[in-house]
mmCIF file of C-alpha atoms in Angstrom:
data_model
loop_
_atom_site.group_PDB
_atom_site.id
_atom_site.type_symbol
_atom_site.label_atom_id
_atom_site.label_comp_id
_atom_site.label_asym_id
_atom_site.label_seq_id
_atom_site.Cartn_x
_atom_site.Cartn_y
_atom_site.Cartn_z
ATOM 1 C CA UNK A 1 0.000 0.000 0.000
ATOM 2 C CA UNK A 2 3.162 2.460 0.995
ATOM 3 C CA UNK A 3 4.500 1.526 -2.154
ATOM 4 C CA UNK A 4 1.042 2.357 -4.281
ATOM 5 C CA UNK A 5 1.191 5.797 -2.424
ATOM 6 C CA UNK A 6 4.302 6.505 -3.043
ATOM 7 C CA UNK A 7 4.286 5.780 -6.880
ATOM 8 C CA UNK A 8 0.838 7.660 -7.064
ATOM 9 C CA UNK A 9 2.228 10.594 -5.248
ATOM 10 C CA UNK A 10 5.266 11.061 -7.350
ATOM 11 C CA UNK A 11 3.254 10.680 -10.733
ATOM 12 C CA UNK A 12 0.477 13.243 -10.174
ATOM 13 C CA UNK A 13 2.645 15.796 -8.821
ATOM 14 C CA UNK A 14 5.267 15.151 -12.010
ATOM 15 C CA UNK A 15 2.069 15.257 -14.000
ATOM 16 C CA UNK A 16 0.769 18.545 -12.473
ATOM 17 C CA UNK A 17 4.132 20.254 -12.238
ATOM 18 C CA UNK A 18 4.477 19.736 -15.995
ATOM 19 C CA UNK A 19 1.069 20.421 -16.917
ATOM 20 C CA UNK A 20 1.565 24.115 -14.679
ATOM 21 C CA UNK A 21 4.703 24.677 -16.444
ATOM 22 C CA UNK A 22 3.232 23.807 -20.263
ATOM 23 C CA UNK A 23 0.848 26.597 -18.721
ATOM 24 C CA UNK A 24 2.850 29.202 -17.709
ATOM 25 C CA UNK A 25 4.745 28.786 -21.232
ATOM 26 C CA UNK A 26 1.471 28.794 -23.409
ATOM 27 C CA UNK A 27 2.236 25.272 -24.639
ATOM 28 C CA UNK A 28 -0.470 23.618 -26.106
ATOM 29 C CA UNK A 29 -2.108 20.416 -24.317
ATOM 30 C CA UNK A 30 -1.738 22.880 -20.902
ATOM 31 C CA UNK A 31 -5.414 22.599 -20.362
ATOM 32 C CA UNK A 32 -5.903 19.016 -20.685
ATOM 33 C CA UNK A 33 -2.995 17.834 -18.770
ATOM 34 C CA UNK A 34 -4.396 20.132 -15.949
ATOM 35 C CA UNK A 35 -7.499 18.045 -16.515
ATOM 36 C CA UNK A 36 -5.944 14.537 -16.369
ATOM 37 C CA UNK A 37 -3.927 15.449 -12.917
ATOM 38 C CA UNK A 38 -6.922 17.027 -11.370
ATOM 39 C CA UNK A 39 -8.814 13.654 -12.383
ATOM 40 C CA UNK A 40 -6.260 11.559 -11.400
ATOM 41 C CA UNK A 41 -5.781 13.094 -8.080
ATOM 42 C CA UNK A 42 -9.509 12.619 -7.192
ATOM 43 C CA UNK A 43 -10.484 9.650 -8.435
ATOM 44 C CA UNK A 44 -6.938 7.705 -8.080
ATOM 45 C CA UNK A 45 -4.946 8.997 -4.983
ATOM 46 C CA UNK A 46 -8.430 9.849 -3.269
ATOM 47 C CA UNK A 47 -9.559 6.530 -2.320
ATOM 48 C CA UNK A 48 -6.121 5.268 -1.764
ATOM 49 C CA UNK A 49 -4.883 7.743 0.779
ATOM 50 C CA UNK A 50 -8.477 7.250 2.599
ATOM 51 C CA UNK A 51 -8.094 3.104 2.626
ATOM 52 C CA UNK A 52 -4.622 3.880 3.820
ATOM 53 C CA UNK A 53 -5.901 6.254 6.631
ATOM 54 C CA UNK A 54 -8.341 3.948 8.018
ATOM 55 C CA UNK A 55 -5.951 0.782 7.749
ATOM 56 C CA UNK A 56 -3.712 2.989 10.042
ATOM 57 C CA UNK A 57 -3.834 0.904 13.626
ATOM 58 C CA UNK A 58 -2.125 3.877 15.463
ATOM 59 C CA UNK A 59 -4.620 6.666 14.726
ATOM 60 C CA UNK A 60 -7.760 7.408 16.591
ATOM 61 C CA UNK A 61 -11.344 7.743 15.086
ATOM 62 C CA UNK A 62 -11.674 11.187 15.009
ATOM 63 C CA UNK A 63 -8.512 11.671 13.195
ATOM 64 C CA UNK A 64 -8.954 8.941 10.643
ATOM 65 C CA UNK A 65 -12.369 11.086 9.617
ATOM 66 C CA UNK A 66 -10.864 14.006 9.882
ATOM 67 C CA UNK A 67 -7.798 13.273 7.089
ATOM 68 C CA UNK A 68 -10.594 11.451 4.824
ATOM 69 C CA UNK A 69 -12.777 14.174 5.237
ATOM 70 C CA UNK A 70 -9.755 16.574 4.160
ATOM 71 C CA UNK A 71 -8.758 14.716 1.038
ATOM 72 C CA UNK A 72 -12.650 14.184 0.007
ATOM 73 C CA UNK A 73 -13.553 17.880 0.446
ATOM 74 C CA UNK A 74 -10.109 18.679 -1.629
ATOM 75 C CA UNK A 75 -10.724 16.364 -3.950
ATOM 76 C CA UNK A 76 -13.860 17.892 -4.050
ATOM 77 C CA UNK A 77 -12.947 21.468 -4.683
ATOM 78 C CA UNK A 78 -10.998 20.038 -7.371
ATOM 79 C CA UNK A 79 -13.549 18.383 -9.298
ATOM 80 C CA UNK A 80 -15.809 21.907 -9.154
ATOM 81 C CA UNK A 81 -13.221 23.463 -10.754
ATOM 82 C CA UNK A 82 -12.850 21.255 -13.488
ATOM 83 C CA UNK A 83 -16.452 20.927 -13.498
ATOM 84 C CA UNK A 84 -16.327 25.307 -13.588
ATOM 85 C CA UNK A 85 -14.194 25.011 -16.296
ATOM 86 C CA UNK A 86 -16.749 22.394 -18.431
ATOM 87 C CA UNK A 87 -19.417 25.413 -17.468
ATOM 88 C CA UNK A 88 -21.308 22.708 -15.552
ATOM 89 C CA UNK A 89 -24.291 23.818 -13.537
ATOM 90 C CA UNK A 90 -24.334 23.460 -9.680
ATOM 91 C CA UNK A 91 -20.454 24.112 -9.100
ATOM 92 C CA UNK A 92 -20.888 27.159 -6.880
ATOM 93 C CA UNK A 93 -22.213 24.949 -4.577
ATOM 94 C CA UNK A 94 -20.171 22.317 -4.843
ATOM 95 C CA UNK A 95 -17.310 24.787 -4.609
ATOM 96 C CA UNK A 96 -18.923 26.563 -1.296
ATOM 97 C CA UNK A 97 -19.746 23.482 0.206
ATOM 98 C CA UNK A 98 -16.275 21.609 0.050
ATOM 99 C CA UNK A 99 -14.588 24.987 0.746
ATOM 100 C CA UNK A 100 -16.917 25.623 4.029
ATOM 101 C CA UNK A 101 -16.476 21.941 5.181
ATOM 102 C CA UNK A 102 -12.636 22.826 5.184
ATOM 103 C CA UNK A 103 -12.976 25.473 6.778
ATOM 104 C CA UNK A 104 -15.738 25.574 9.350
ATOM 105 C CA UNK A 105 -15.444 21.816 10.422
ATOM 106 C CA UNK A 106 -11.884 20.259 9.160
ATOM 107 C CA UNK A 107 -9.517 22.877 10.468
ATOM 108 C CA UNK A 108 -11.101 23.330 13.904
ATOM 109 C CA UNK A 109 -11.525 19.648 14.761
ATOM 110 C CA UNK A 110 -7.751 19.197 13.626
ATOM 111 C CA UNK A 111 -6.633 22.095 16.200
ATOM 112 C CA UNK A 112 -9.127 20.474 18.756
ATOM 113 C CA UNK A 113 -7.466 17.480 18.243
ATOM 114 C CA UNK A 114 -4.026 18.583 18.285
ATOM 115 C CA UNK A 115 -4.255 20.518 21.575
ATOM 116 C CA UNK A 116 -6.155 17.797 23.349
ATOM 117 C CA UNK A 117 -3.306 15.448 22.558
ATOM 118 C CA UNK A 118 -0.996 14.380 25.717
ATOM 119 C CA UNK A 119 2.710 15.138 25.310
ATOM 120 C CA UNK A 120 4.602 11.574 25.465
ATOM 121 C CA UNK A 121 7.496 10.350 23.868
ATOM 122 C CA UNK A 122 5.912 9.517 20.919
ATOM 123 C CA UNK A 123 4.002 13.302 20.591
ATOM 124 C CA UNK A 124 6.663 15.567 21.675
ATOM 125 C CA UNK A 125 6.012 19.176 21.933
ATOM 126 C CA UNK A 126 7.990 19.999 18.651
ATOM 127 C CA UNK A 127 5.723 17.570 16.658
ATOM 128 C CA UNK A 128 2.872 18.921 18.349
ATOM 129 C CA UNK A 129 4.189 22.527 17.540
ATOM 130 C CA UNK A 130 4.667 21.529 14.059
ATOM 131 C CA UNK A 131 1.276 20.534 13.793
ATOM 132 C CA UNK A 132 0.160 23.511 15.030
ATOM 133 C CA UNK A 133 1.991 25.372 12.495
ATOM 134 C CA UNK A 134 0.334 23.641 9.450
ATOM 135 C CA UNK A 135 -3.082 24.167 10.969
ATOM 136 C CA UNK A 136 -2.260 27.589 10.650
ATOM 137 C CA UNK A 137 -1.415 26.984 7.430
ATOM 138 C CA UNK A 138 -4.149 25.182 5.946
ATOM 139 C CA UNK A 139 -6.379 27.703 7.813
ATOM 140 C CA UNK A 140 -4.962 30.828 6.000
ATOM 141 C CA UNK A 141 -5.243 29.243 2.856
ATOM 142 C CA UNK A 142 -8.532 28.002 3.184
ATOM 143 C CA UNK A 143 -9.605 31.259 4.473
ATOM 144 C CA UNK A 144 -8.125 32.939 1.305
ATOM 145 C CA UNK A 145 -9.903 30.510 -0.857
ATOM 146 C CA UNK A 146 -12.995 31.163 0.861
ATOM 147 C CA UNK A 147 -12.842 34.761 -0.183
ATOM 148 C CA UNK A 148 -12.636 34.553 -3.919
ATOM 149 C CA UNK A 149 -15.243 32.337 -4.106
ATOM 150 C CA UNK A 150 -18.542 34.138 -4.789
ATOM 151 C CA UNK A 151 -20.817 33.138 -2.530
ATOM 152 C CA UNK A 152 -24.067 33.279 -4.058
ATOM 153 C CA UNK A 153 -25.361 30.714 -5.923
ATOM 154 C CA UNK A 154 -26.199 31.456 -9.321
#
């Protein structure tokens, strides 16, 4: 399963690095190599980072639906803008919705989580700092996100 990860990992980010860079030159195929790593992200390394995350023996419930609920609203946000690009109807709201569940529920449950965490060996307070940190992170960006997306539904 590592191995699958691993090997899926490397290929869509090579795939999406090149398909950003045939953008930023203006080389044709840009657009639909955009397409096939946004695709491949959510319906390939989706479901095999969530198996992975519930086969994991040393991570509690609320964590294990807190990553898969992560990856599945990214993967969502994803697929409405693919879907925004195809001029599909309904992608505001798919688009609000996955950006909202990131924000309002994903981000807050992994800081709960975080802080309610004991400080052993195993979680020292770097790691736990560290954590922190990317929370942070993921919350600025999410918030950003948030606020280009217009918020009513057309």
């Amino acid at each position: 399963m590592k191995k699958t990860i691993e090997f899926t990992t490397i290929a869509i980010s090579i795939l999406t690095f090149i398909a950003c860079l045939f953008k930023t030159l203006h080389f044709p195929g840009a657009g639909l190599l955009l397409l096939i790593s946004g695709l491949s992200f959510c319906l390939l390394f989706n479901p095999i980072v969530v198996t992975y995350i519930f086969q994991h023996k040393k991570m509690d419930l609320l964590n294990k639906i807190n990553y898969s609920l992560a990856v599945s609203m990214g993967a969502a946000f994803i697929l409405s803008i693919i879907f925004k690009f195809m001029k599909l109807a309904g992608v505001n709201l798919l688009m609000i919705g996955s950006t909202s569940i990131l924000l309002f529920v994903v981000a807050p449950t992994y800081f709960i989580s975080t802080l309610n965490k004991k400080i052993s060996e195993e979680y020292t307070r770097d790691y736990r700092l560290t954590k922190l940190i990317f929370g942070v992170i993921d919350i600025v960006f999410f918030g950003t996100l948030y606020s280009v997306i217009d918020l009513r539904t057309t």
